[in-house]
């Protein structure tokens, strides 16, 4: 009887293990559902970009900005955009009215939101755009910056 009980436990454990590994494989093949942003830390973005040898994509926004909210709800959640930016950039979203934001806005000369800027891993600006941008155009923007 004890042997039968042990066999049952083994079979249950094996089924649980196999079902979890199948789910992990399914998730590995899926694309990203949104751009993964570091929140409000330019310093951390610079550190990660240097470590990963990647450019930095900055979403400079304000909490009251309608087009900024639209970007977050649509363009940044596009699977192709998310895959492209998560693979090729260190992404940082900075509220330009909080924390490091006001000093960075002054340093970068920002006058409107949303502003998206691509920097080298050392913090040198490569390219920028202002206003709402559709998914395909955001990918083109990133590709052009990588080719500079």
mmCIF file with all atom_site columns, C-alpha atoms in Angstrom:
data_model
loop_
_atom_site.group_PDB
_atom_site.id
_atom_site.type_symbol
_atom_site.label_atom_id
_atom_site.label_alt_id
_atom_site.label_comp_id
_atom_site.label_asym_id
_atom_site.label_entity_id
_atom_site.label_seq_id
_atom_site.pdbx_PDB_ins_code
_atom_site.Cartn_x
_atom_site.Cartn_y
_atom_site.Cartn_z
_atom_site.occupancy
_atom_site.B_iso_or_equiv
_atom_site.pdbx_formal_charge
_atom_site.auth_seq_id
_atom_site.auth_comp_id
_atom_site.auth_asym_id
_atom_site.auth_atom_id
_atom_site.pdbx_PDB_model_num
ATOM 1   C CA . UNK A 1 1   ? 0.000  0.000  0.000   1.00 0.00 ? 1   UNK A CA 1
ATOM 2   C CA . UNK A 1 2   ? 2.840  2.414  0.865   1.00 0.00 ? 2   UNK A CA 1
ATOM 3   C CA . UNK A 1 3   ? 4.520  1.698  -2.472  1.00 0.00 ? 3   UNK A CA 1
ATOM 4   C CA . UNK A 1 4   ? 1.318  2.568  -4.291  1.00 0.00 ? 4   UNK A CA 1
ATOM 5   C CA . UNK A 1 5   ? 1.025  5.816  -2.336  1.00 0.00 ? 5   UNK A CA 1
ATOM 6   C CA . UNK A 1 6   ? 4.638  6.766  -3.211  1.00 0.00 ? 6   UNK A CA 1
ATOM 7   C CA . UNK A 1 7   ? 4.012  5.996  -6.874  1.00 0.00 ? 7   UNK A CA 1
ATOM 8   C CA . UNK A 1 8   ? 0.918  8.212  -6.845  1.00 0.00 ? 8   UNK A CA 1
ATOM 9   C CA . UNK A 1 9   ? 2.877  11.093 -5.287  1.00 0.00 ? 9   UNK A CA 1
ATOM 10  C CA . UNK A 1 10  ? 5.634  10.610 -7.856  1.00 0.00 ? 10  UNK A CA 1
ATOM 11  C CA . UNK A 1 11  ? 3.138  10.676 -10.743 1.00 0.00 ? 11  UNK A CA 1
ATOM 12  C CA . UNK A 1 12  ? 1.447  13.825 -9.412  1.00 0.00 ? 12  UNK A CA 1
ATOM 13  C CA . UNK A 1 13  ? 4.822  15.550 -8.950  1.00 0.00 ? 13  UNK A CA 1
ATOM 14  C CA . UNK A 1 14  ? 5.869  14.552 -12.466 1.00 0.00 ? 14  UNK A CA 1
ATOM 15  C CA . UNK A 1 15  ? 2.632  15.883 -13.975 1.00 0.00 ? 15  UNK A CA 1
ATOM 16  C CA . UNK A 1 16  ? 3.019  19.205 -12.115 1.00 0.00 ? 16  UNK A CA 1
ATOM 17  C CA . UNK A 1 17  ? 6.641  19.518 -13.220 1.00 0.00 ? 17  UNK A CA 1
ATOM 18  C CA . UNK A 1 18  ? 5.851  18.771 -16.866 1.00 0.00 ? 18  UNK A CA 1
ATOM 19  C CA . UNK A 1 19  ? 2.898  21.179 -16.982 1.00 0.00 ? 19  UNK A CA 1
ATOM 20  C CA . UNK A 1 20  ? 4.978  24.024 -15.523 1.00 0.00 ? 20  UNK A CA 1
ATOM 21  C CA . UNK A 1 21  ? 7.831  23.449 -17.971 1.00 0.00 ? 21  UNK A CA 1
ATOM 22  C CA . UNK A 1 22  ? 5.380  23.466 -20.911 1.00 0.00 ? 22  UNK A CA 1
ATOM 23  C CA . UNK A 1 23  ? 3.988  26.821 -19.719 1.00 0.00 ? 23  UNK A CA 1
ATOM 24  C CA . UNK A 1 24  ? 7.519  28.236 -19.404 1.00 0.00 ? 24  UNK A CA 1
ATOM 25  C CA . UNK A 1 25  ? 8.277  27.170 -22.978 1.00 0.00 ? 25  UNK A CA 1
ATOM 26  C CA . UNK A 1 26  ? 5.022  28.717 -24.224 1.00 0.00 ? 26  UNK A CA 1
ATOM 27  C CA . UNK A 1 27  ? 5.852  32.029 -22.536 1.00 0.00 ? 27  UNK A CA 1
ATOM 28  C CA . UNK A 1 28  ? 9.414  32.012 -23.884 1.00 0.00 ? 28  UNK A CA 1
ATOM 29  C CA . UNK A 1 29  ? 8.084  32.101 -27.446 1.00 0.00 ? 29  UNK A CA 1
ATOM 30  C CA . UNK A 1 30  ? 5.709  35.003 -26.850 1.00 0.00 ? 30  UNK A CA 1
ATOM 31  C CA . UNK A 1 31  ? 6.551  38.568 -27.684 1.00 0.00 ? 31  UNK A CA 1
ATOM 32  C CA . UNK A 1 32  ? 6.685  41.381 -25.158 1.00 0.00 ? 32  UNK A CA 1
ATOM 33  C CA . UNK A 1 33  ? 3.413  43.066 -24.317 1.00 0.00 ? 33  UNK A CA 1
ATOM 34  C CA . UNK A 1 34  ? 4.887  46.493 -23.554 1.00 0.00 ? 34  UNK A CA 1
ATOM 35  C CA . UNK A 1 35  ? 8.132  48.415 -23.385 1.00 0.00 ? 35  UNK A CA 1
ATOM 36  C CA . UNK A 1 36  ? 9.824  47.718 -20.056 1.00 0.00 ? 36  UNK A CA 1
ATOM 37  C CA . UNK A 1 37  ? 10.813 51.056 -18.558 1.00 0.00 ? 37  UNK A CA 1
ATOM 38  C CA . UNK A 1 38  ? 13.066 51.990 -15.680 1.00 0.00 ? 38  UNK A CA 1
ATOM 39  C CA . UNK A 1 39  ? 10.944 54.526 -13.817 1.00 0.00 ? 39  UNK A CA 1
ATOM 40  C CA . UNK A 1 40  ? 12.358 57.996 -13.029 1.00 0.00 ? 40  UNK A CA 1
ATOM 41  C CA . UNK A 1 41  ? 16.047 57.119 -12.780 1.00 0.00 ? 41  UNK A CA 1
ATOM 42  C CA . UNK A 1 42  ? 18.369 58.550 -15.401 1.00 0.00 ? 42  UNK A CA 1
ATOM 43  C CA . UNK A 1 43  ? 21.302 57.434 -13.248 1.00 0.00 ? 43  UNK A CA 1
ATOM 44  C CA . UNK A 1 44  ? 20.154 53.790 -13.328 1.00 0.00 ? 44  UNK A CA 1
ATOM 45  C CA . UNK A 1 45  ? 19.536 53.977 -17.088 1.00 0.00 ? 45  UNK A CA 1
ATOM 46  C CA . UNK A 1 46  ? 23.111 55.195 -17.644 1.00 0.00 ? 46  UNK A CA 1
ATOM 47  C CA . UNK A 1 47  ? 24.501 52.377 -15.481 1.00 0.00 ? 47  UNK A CA 1
ATOM 48  C CA . UNK A 1 48  ? 22.508 49.692 -17.298 1.00 0.00 ? 48  UNK A CA 1
ATOM 49  C CA . UNK A 1 49  ? 23.314 51.117 -20.737 1.00 0.00 ? 49  UNK A CA 1
ATOM 50  C CA . UNK A 1 50  ? 27.040 51.102 -19.963 1.00 0.00 ? 50  UNK A CA 1
ATOM 51  C CA . UNK A 1 51  ? 26.835 47.543 -18.613 1.00 0.00 ? 51  UNK A CA 1
ATOM 52  C CA . UNK A 1 52  ? 24.782 46.278 -21.589 1.00 0.00 ? 52  UNK A CA 1
ATOM 53  C CA . UNK A 1 53  ? 26.454 48.485 -24.222 1.00 0.00 ? 53  UNK A CA 1
ATOM 54  C CA . UNK A 1 54  ? 23.063 49.760 -25.453 1.00 0.00 ? 54  UNK A CA 1
ATOM 55  C CA . UNK A 1 55  ? 21.587 53.097 -26.380 1.00 0.00 ? 55  UNK A CA 1
ATOM 56  C CA . UNK A 1 56  ? 19.027 54.642 -24.014 1.00 0.00 ? 56  UNK A CA 1
ATOM 57  C CA . UNK A 1 57  ? 15.447 55.393 -25.031 1.00 0.00 ? 57  UNK A CA 1
ATOM 58  C CA . UNK A 1 58  ? 13.910 58.143 -22.870 1.00 0.00 ? 58  UNK A CA 1
ATOM 59  C CA . UNK A 1 59  ? 10.191 58.784 -22.578 1.00 0.00 ? 59  UNK A CA 1
ATOM 60  C CA . UNK A 1 60  ? 10.089 62.303 -21.099 1.00 0.00 ? 60  UNK A CA 1
ATOM 61  C CA . UNK A 1 61  ? 6.520  62.871 -19.950 1.00 0.00 ? 61  UNK A CA 1
ATOM 62  C CA . UNK A 1 62  ? 4.290  64.830 -17.574 1.00 0.00 ? 62  UNK A CA 1
ATOM 63  C CA . UNK A 1 63  ? 1.488  63.260 -15.529 1.00 0.00 ? 63  UNK A CA 1
ATOM 64  C CA . UNK A 1 64  ? -1.123 65.706 -16.897 1.00 0.00 ? 64  UNK A CA 1
ATOM 65  C CA . UNK A 1 65  ? -0.157 65.169 -20.570 1.00 0.00 ? 65  UNK A CA 1
ATOM 66  C CA . UNK A 1 66  ? -2.892 63.569 -22.717 1.00 0.00 ? 66  UNK A CA 1
ATOM 67  C CA . UNK A 1 67  ? -0.637 62.466 -25.607 1.00 0.00 ? 67  UNK A CA 1
ATOM 68  C CA . UNK A 1 68  ? 1.769  60.976 -23.034 1.00 0.00 ? 68  UNK A CA 1
ATOM 69  C CA . UNK A 1 69  ? -1.068 58.855 -21.645 1.00 0.00 ? 69  UNK A CA 1
ATOM 70  C CA . UNK A 1 70  ? -2.051 57.791 -25.179 1.00 0.00 ? 70  UNK A CA 1
ATOM 71  C CA . UNK A 1 71  ? 1.528  56.653 -25.880 1.00 0.00 ? 71  UNK A CA 1
ATOM 72  C CA . UNK A 1 72  ? 1.537  54.525 -22.724 1.00 0.00 ? 72  UNK A CA 1
ATOM 73  C CA . UNK A 1 73  ? -1.875 53.028 -23.541 1.00 0.00 ? 73  UNK A CA 1
ATOM 74  C CA . UNK A 1 74  ? -1.232 52.281 -27.231 1.00 0.00 ? 74  UNK A CA 1
ATOM 75  C CA . UNK A 1 75  ? 2.175  52.666 -28.869 1.00 0.00 ? 75  UNK A CA 1
ATOM 76  C CA . UNK A 1 76  ? 4.260  51.447 -25.915 1.00 0.00 ? 76  UNK A CA 1
ATOM 77  C CA . UNK A 1 77  ? 1.998  48.365 -25.631 1.00 0.00 ? 77  UNK A CA 1
ATOM 78  C CA . UNK A 1 78  ? 2.360  47.352 -29.277 1.00 0.00 ? 78  UNK A CA 1
ATOM 79  C CA . UNK A 1 79  ? 4.088  43.939 -29.410 1.00 0.00 ? 79  UNK A CA 1
ATOM 80  C CA . UNK A 1 80  ? 6.443  44.855 -32.271 1.00 0.00 ? 80  UNK A CA 1
ATOM 81  C CA . UNK A 1 81  ? 7.427  48.130 -30.590 1.00 0.00 ? 81  UNK A CA 1
ATOM 82  C CA . UNK A 1 82  ? 7.917  46.372 -27.244 1.00 0.00 ? 82  UNK A CA 1
ATOM 83  C CA . UNK A 1 83  ? 10.092 43.641 -28.753 1.00 0.00 ? 83  UNK A CA 1
ATOM 84  C CA . UNK A 1 84  ? 12.198 46.142 -30.709 1.00 0.00 ? 84  UNK A CA 1
ATOM 85  C CA . UNK A 1 85  ? 12.791 48.553 -27.814 1.00 0.00 ? 85  UNK A CA 1
ATOM 86  C CA . UNK A 1 86  ? 13.269 45.873 -25.145 1.00 0.00 ? 86  UNK A CA 1
ATOM 87  C CA . UNK A 1 87  ? 15.847 44.112 -27.342 1.00 0.00 ? 87  UNK A CA 1
ATOM 88  C CA . UNK A 1 88  ? 17.781 47.165 -28.516 1.00 0.00 ? 88  UNK A CA 1
ATOM 89  C CA . UNK A 1 89  ? 17.603 49.810 -25.785 1.00 0.00 ? 89  UNK A CA 1
ATOM 90  C CA . UNK A 1 90  ? 17.669 50.502 -22.099 1.00 0.00 ? 90  UNK A CA 1
ATOM 91  C CA . UNK A 1 91  ? 14.288 52.217 -21.688 1.00 0.00 ? 91  UNK A CA 1
ATOM 92  C CA . UNK A 1 92  ? 13.589 54.886 -19.095 1.00 0.00 ? 92  UNK A CA 1
ATOM 93  C CA . UNK A 1 93  ? 10.404 56.854 -18.459 1.00 0.00 ? 93  UNK A CA 1
ATOM 94  C CA . UNK A 1 94  ? 10.934 60.107 -16.576 1.00 0.00 ? 94  UNK A CA 1
ATOM 95  C CA . UNK A 1 95  ? 8.247  62.363 -15.123 1.00 0.00 ? 95  UNK A CA 1
ATOM 96  C CA . UNK A 1 96  ? 9.818  65.686 -16.007 1.00 0.00 ? 96  UNK A CA 1
ATOM 97  C CA . UNK A 1 97  ? 8.139  67.458 -13.081 1.00 0.00 ? 97  UNK A CA 1
ATOM 98  C CA . UNK A 1 98  ? 9.435  65.173 -10.293 1.00 0.00 ? 98  UNK A CA 1
ATOM 99  C CA . UNK A 1 99  ? 12.771 63.999 -8.912  1.00 0.00 ? 99  UNK A CA 1
ATOM 100 C CA . UNK A 1 100 ? 15.553 64.333 -11.490 1.00 0.00 ? 100 UNK A CA 1
ATOM 101 C CA . UNK A 1 101 ? 13.004 65.446 -14.106 1.00 0.00 ? 101 UNK A CA 1
ATOM 102 C CA . UNK A 1 102 ? 13.115 69.264 -13.775 1.00 0.00 ? 102 UNK A CA 1
ATOM 103 C CA . UNK A 1 103 ? 16.931 69.369 -13.860 1.00 0.00 ? 103 UNK A CA 1
ATOM 104 C CA . UNK A 1 104 ? 17.041 67.013 -16.860 1.00 0.00 ? 104 UNK A CA 1
ATOM 105 C CA . UNK A 1 105 ? 14.324 68.996 -18.679 1.00 0.00 ? 105 UNK A CA 1
ATOM 106 C CA . UNK A 1 106 ? 16.414 72.159 -18.252 1.00 0.00 ? 106 UNK A CA 1
ATOM 107 C CA . UNK A 1 107 ? 19.642 70.391 -19.257 1.00 0.00 ? 107 UNK A CA 1
ATOM 108 C CA . UNK A 1 108 ? 18.048 68.854 -22.356 1.00 0.00 ? 108 UNK A CA 1
ATOM 109 C CA . UNK A 1 109 ? 16.085 72.018 -23.248 1.00 0.00 ? 109 UNK A CA 1
ATOM 110 C CA . UNK A 1 110 ? 12.689 70.314 -23.264 1.00 0.00 ? 110 UNK A CA 1
ATOM 111 C CA . UNK A 1 111 ? 9.685  72.504 -23.977 1.00 0.00 ? 111 UNK A CA 1
ATOM 112 C CA . UNK A 1 112 ? 6.863  70.055 -24.793 1.00 0.00 ? 112 UNK A CA 1
ATOM 113 C CA . UNK A 1 113 ? 5.657  66.584 -23.824 1.00 0.00 ? 113 UNK A CA 1
ATOM 114 C CA . UNK A 1 114 ? 5.887  63.839 -24.682 1.00 0.00 ? 114 UNK A CA 1
ATOM 115 C CA . UNK A 1 115 ? 9.459  64.109 -25.842 1.00 0.00 ? 115 UNK A CA 1
ATOM 116 C CA . UNK A 1 116 ? 11.312 60.946 -26.762 1.00 0.00 ? 116 UNK A CA 1
ATOM 117 C CA . UNK A 1 117 ? 15.080 61.026 -26.958 1.00 0.00 ? 117 UNK A CA 1
ATOM 118 C CA . UNK A 1 118 ? 17.639 58.374 -27.796 1.00 0.00 ? 118 UNK A CA 1
ATOM 119 C CA . UNK A 1 119 ? 21.049 58.702 -26.157 1.00 0.00 ? 119 UNK A CA 1
ATOM 120 C CA . UNK A 1 120 ? 24.282 56.779 -26.457 1.00 0.00 ? 120 UNK A CA 1
ATOM 121 C CA . UNK A 1 121 ? 25.268 54.660 -23.466 1.00 0.00 ? 121 UNK A CA 1
ATOM 122 C CA . UNK A 1 122 ? 27.397 57.616 -22.317 1.00 0.00 ? 122 UNK A CA 1
ATOM 123 C CA . UNK A 1 123 ? 24.435 60.027 -22.314 1.00 0.00 ? 123 UNK A CA 1
ATOM 124 C CA . UNK A 1 124 ? 25.085 61.853 -25.604 1.00 0.00 ? 124 UNK A CA 1
ATOM 125 C CA . UNK A 1 125 ? 21.842 62.648 -27.504 1.00 0.00 ? 125 UNK A CA 1
ATOM 126 C CA . UNK A 1 126 ? 21.476 60.896 -30.858 1.00 0.00 ? 126 UNK A CA 1
ATOM 127 C CA . UNK A 1 127 ? 17.906 61.643 -31.921 1.00 0.00 ? 127 UNK A CA 1
ATOM 128 C CA . UNK A 1 128 ? 14.668 63.114 -30.601 1.00 0.00 ? 128 UNK A CA 1
ATOM 129 C CA . UNK A 1 129 ? 11.003 63.549 -31.419 1.00 0.00 ? 129 UNK A CA 1
ATOM 130 C CA . UNK A 1 130 ? 8.145  65.455 -29.803 1.00 0.00 ? 130 UNK A CA 1
ATOM 131 C CA . UNK A 1 131 ? 4.476  64.473 -29.595 1.00 0.00 ? 131 UNK A CA 1
ATOM 132 C CA . UNK A 1 132 ? 2.410  61.347 -29.980 1.00 0.00 ? 132 UNK A CA 1
ATOM 133 C CA . UNK A 1 133 ? 3.879  58.807 -32.398 1.00 0.00 ? 133 UNK A CA 1
ATOM 134 C CA . UNK A 1 134 ? 2.347  55.664 -33.883 1.00 0.00 ? 134 UNK A CA 1
ATOM 135 C CA . UNK A 1 135 ? 3.914  52.218 -33.485 1.00 0.00 ? 135 UNK A CA 1
ATOM 136 C CA . UNK A 1 136 ? 5.514  51.898 -36.946 1.00 0.00 ? 136 UNK A CA 1
ATOM 137 C CA . UNK A 1 137 ? 6.918  55.417 -36.733 1.00 0.00 ? 137 UNK A CA 1
ATOM 138 C CA . UNK A 1 138 ? 8.422  54.755 -33.298 1.00 0.00 ? 138 UNK A CA 1
ATOM 139 C CA . UNK A 1 139 ? 10.182 51.680 -34.658 1.00 0.00 ? 139 UNK A CA 1
ATOM 140 C CA . UNK A 1 140 ? 11.533 53.730 -37.594 1.00 0.00 ? 140 UNK A CA 1
ATOM 141 C CA . UNK A 1 141 ? 12.691 56.407 -35.116 1.00 0.00 ? 141 UNK A CA 1
ATOM 142 C CA . UNK A 1 142 ? 14.623 53.789 -33.145 1.00 0.00 ? 142 UNK A CA 1
ATOM 143 C CA . UNK A 1 143 ? 16.094 52.164 -36.258 1.00 0.00 ? 143 UNK A CA 1
ATOM 144 C CA . UNK A 1 144 ? 17.324 55.518 -37.562 1.00 0.00 ? 144 UNK A CA 1
ATOM 145 C CA . UNK A 1 145 ? 19.013 56.274 -34.236 1.00 0.00 ? 145 UNK A CA 1
ATOM 146 C CA . UNK A 1 146 ? 20.749 52.884 -34.194 1.00 0.00 ? 146 UNK A CA 1
ATOM 147 C CA . UNK A 1 147 ? 22.069 53.547 -37.716 1.00 0.00 ? 147 UNK A CA 1
ATOM 148 C CA . UNK A 1 148 ? 23.645 56.915 -36.821 1.00 0.00 ? 148 UNK A CA 1
#
